Tab-separated table of C-alpha atoms in Angstrom:
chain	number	residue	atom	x	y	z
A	3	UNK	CA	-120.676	-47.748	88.461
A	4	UNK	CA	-119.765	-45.401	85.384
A	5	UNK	CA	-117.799	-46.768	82.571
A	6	UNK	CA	-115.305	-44.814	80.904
A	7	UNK	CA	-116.686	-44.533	77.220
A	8	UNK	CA	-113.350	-45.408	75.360
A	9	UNK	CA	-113.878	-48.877	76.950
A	10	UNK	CA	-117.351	-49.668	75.182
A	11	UNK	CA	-118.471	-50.678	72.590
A	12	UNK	CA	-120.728	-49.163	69.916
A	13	UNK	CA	-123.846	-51.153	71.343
A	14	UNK	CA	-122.916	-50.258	75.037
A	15	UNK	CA	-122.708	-46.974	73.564
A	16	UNK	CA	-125.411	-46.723	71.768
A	17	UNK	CA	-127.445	-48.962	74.367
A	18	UNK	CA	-127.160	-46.843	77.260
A	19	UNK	CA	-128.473	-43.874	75.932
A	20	UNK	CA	-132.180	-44.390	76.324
A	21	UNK	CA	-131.362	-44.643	80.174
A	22	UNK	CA	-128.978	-41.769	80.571
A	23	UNK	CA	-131.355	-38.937	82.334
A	24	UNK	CA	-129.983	-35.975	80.452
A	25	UNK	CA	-128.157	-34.512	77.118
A	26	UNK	CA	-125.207	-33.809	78.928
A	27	UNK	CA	-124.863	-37.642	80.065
A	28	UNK	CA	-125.399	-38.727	76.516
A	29	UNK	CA	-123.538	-36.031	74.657
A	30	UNK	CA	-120.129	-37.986	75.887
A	31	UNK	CA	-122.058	-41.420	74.257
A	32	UNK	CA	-122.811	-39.702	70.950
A	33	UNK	CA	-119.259	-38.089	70.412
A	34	UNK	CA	-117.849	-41.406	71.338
A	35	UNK	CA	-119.993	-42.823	68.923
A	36	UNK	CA	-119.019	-40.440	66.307
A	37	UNK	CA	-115.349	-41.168	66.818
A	38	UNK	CA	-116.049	-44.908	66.248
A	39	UNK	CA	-117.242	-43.916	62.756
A	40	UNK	CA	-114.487	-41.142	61.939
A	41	UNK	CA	-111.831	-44.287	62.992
A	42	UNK	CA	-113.544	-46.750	60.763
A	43	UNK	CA	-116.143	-45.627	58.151
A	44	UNK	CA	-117.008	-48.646	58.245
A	45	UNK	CA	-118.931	-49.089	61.105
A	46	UNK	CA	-121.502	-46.555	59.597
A	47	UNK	CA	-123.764	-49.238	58.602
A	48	UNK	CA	-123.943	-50.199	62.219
A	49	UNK	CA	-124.203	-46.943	63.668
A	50	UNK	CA	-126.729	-46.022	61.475
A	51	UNK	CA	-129.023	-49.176	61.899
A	52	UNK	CA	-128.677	-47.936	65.599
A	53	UNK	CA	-129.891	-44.427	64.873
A	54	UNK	CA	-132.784	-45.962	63.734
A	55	UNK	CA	-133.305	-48.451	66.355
A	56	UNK	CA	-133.129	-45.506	68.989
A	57	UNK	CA	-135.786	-43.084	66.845
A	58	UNK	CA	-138.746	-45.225	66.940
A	59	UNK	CA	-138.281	-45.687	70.841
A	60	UNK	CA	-141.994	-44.222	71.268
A	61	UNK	CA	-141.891	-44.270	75.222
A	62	UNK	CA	-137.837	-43.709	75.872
A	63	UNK	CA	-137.077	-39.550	74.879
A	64	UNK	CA	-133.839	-40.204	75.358
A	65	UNK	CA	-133.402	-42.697	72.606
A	66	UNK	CA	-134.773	-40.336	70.496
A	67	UNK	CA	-132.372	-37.774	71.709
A	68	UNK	CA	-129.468	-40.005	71.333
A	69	UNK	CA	-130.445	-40.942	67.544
A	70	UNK	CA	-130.422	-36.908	66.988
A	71	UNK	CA	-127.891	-36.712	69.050
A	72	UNK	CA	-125.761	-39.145	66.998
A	73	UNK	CA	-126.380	-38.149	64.035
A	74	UNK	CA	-125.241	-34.794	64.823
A	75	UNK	CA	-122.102	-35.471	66.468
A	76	UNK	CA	-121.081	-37.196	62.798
A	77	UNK	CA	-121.766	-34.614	60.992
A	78	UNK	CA	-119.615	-32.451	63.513
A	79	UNK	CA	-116.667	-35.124	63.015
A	80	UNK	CA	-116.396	-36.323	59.689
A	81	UNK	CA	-118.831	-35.024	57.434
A	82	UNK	CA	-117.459	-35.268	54.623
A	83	UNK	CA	-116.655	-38.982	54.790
A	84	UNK	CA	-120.522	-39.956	55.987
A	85	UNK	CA	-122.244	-37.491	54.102
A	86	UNK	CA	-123.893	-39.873	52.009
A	87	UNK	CA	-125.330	-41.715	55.306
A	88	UNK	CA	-126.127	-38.315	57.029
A	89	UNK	CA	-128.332	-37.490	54.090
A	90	UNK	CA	-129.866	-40.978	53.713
A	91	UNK	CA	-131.258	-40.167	57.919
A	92	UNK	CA	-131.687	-36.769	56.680
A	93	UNK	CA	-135.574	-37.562	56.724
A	94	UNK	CA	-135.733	-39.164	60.208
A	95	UNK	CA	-134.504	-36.324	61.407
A	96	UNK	CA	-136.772	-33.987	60.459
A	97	UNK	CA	-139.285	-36.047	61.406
A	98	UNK	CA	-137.858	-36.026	65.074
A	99	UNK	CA	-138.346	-31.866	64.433
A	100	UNK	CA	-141.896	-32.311	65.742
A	101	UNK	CA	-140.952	-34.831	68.737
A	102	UNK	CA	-143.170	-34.416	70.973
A	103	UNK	CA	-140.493	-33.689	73.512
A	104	UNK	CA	-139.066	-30.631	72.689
A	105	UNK	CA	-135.664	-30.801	73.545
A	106	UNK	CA	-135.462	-33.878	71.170
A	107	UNK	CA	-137.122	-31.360	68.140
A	108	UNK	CA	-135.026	-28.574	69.030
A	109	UNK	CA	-131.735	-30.605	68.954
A	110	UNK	CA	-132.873	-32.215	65.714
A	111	UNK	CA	-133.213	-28.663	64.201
A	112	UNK	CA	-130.295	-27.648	65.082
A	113	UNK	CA	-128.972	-31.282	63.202
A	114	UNK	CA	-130.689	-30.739	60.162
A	115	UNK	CA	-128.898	-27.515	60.045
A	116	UNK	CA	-125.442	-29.373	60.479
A	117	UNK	CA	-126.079	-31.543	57.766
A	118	UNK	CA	-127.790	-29.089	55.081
A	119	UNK	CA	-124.859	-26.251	55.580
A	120	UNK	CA	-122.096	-28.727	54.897
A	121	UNK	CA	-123.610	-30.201	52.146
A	122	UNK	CA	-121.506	-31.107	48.836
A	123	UNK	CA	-123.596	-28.548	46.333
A	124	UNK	CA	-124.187	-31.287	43.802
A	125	UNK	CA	-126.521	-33.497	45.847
A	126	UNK	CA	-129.047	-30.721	46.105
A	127	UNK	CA	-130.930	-32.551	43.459
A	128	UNK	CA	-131.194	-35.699	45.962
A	129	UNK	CA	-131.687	-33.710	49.252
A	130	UNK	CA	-134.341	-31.768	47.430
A	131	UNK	CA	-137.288	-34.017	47.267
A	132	UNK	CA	-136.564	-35.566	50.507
A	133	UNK	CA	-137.442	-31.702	51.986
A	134	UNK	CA	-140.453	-31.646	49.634
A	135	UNK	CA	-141.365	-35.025	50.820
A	136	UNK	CA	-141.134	-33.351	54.792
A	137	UNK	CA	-143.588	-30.513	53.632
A	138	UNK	CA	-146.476	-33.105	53.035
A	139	UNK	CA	-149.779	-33.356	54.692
A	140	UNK	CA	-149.006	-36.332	56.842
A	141	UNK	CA	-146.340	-34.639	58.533
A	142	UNK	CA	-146.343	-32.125	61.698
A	143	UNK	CA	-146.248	-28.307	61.266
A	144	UNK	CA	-142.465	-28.178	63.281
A	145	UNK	CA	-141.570	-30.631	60.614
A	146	UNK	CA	-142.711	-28.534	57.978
A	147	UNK	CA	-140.807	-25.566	59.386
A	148	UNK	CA	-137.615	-27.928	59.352
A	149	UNK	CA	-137.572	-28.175	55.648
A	150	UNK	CA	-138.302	-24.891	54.817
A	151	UNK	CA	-135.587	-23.874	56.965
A	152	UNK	CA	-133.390	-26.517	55.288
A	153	UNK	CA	-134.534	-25.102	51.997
A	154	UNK	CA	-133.505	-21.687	53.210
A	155	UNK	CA	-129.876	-23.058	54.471
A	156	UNK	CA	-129.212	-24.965	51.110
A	157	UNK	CA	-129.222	-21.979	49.252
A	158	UNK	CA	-126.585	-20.298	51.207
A	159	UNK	CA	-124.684	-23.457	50.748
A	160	UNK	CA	-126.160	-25.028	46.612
A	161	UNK	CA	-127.640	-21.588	45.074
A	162	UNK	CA	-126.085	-22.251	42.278
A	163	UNK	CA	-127.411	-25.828	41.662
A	164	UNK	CA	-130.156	-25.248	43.610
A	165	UNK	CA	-131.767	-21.975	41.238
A	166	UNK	CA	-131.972	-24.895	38.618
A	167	UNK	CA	-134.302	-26.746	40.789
A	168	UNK	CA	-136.700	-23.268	41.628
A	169	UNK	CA	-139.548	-24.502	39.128
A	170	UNK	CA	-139.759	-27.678	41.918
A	171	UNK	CA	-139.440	-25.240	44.644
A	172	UNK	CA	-141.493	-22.087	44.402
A	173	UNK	CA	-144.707	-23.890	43.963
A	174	UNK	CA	-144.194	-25.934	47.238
A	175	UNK	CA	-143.053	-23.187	49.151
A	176	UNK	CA	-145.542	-21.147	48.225
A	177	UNK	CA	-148.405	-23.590	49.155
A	178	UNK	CA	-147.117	-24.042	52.613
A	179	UNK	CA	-147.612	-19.560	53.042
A	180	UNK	CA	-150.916	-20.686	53.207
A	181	UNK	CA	-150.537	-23.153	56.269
A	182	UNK	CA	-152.777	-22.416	59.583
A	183	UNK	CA	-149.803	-22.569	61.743
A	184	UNK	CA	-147.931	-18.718	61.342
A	185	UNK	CA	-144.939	-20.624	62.052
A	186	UNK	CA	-144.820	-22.586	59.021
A	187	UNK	CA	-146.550	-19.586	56.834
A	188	UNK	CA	-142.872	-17.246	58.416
A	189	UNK	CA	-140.474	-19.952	57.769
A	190	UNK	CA	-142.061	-20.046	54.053
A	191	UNK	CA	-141.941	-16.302	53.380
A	192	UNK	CA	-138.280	-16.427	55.300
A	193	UNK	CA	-137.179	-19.462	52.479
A	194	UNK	CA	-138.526	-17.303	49.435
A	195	UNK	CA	-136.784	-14.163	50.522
A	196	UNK	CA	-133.239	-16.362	51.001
């Protein structure tokens, strides 16, 4: 029996994601979700402890999804009033880059690009080190592409503030031309060129 979204709740919502079989069964759960939080701000707490809950489902994909999924459909609602939230799971998201299911990377890519394009210039200095942090050892080459790409879309949208915080950036960047993977060596020589 299907249940109309508008009737649930945010942990039916949220819930019946992991069991939904495809993205276009959980998009409806995610912009539901989304319209919870652009209703009452409030709720962002809650929704957000649920993003998390759903990312570290190791054996359900479409948890994972759903977290991305989420996440995404906020910032396509009302950005501006959970921006600080959307940058606080700004890191599990790019981690979720190098899921290894790839629709879950590919839709968190496409996230991470949500968030980083709408981004209030002035918190470049906090979003910053949280994309250096992504470029580390310990984390997967996709995820590595993720932040250089984020890099590359935070200039277009914090050049200004951003060229003050180049002496943090160049050296990093410039490291990771080096990586094995040619993936992460063109996303590097992409984010100098921006």
């Amino acid at each position: 029996r299907r249940v109309d979204c508008f009737e649930m709740s945010l942990s039916e919502l949220a819930d019946a994601l992991p069991g939904l079989k495809t993205t276009e069964e959980r998009t409806p759960n995610c912009e539901k979700i989304a319209d919870l939080v652009a209703a009452d701000i409030k709720v962002i707490s809650d929704v957000m402890d649920k993003v998390k809950e759903l990312s570290e489902m190791k054996k359900k994909p479409g948890g994972r999804e759903g977290a991305v999924g989420i996440v995404g459909a906020i910032a396509e609602k009302c950005y501006d009033a959970a921006e600080p939230f959307l940058i606080a799971a700004l890191p599990l998201v790019l981690e979720l880059c190098a899921d290894k299911m790839k629709f879950v990377g590919e839709l968190a890519q496409k996230v991470v690009k949500k968030i980083i394009e709408k981004i209030n210039p002035y918190m470049a200095p906090t979003v910053v080190p949280m994309l250096m942090d992504s470029m580390g050892n310990e984390q997967k080459w996709q995820t590595h592409v993720a932040a250089l790409q984020g890099l590359g879309y935070m200039m277009l949208a914090a050049g200004e503030v951003l060229s003050t915080l180049m002496h943090i950036i160049v050296p990093k960047v410039a490291a990771m031309m080096w990586e094995m993977k040619q993936e992460v060596k063109d996303a590097a020589t992409q984010c100098l060129q921006d």
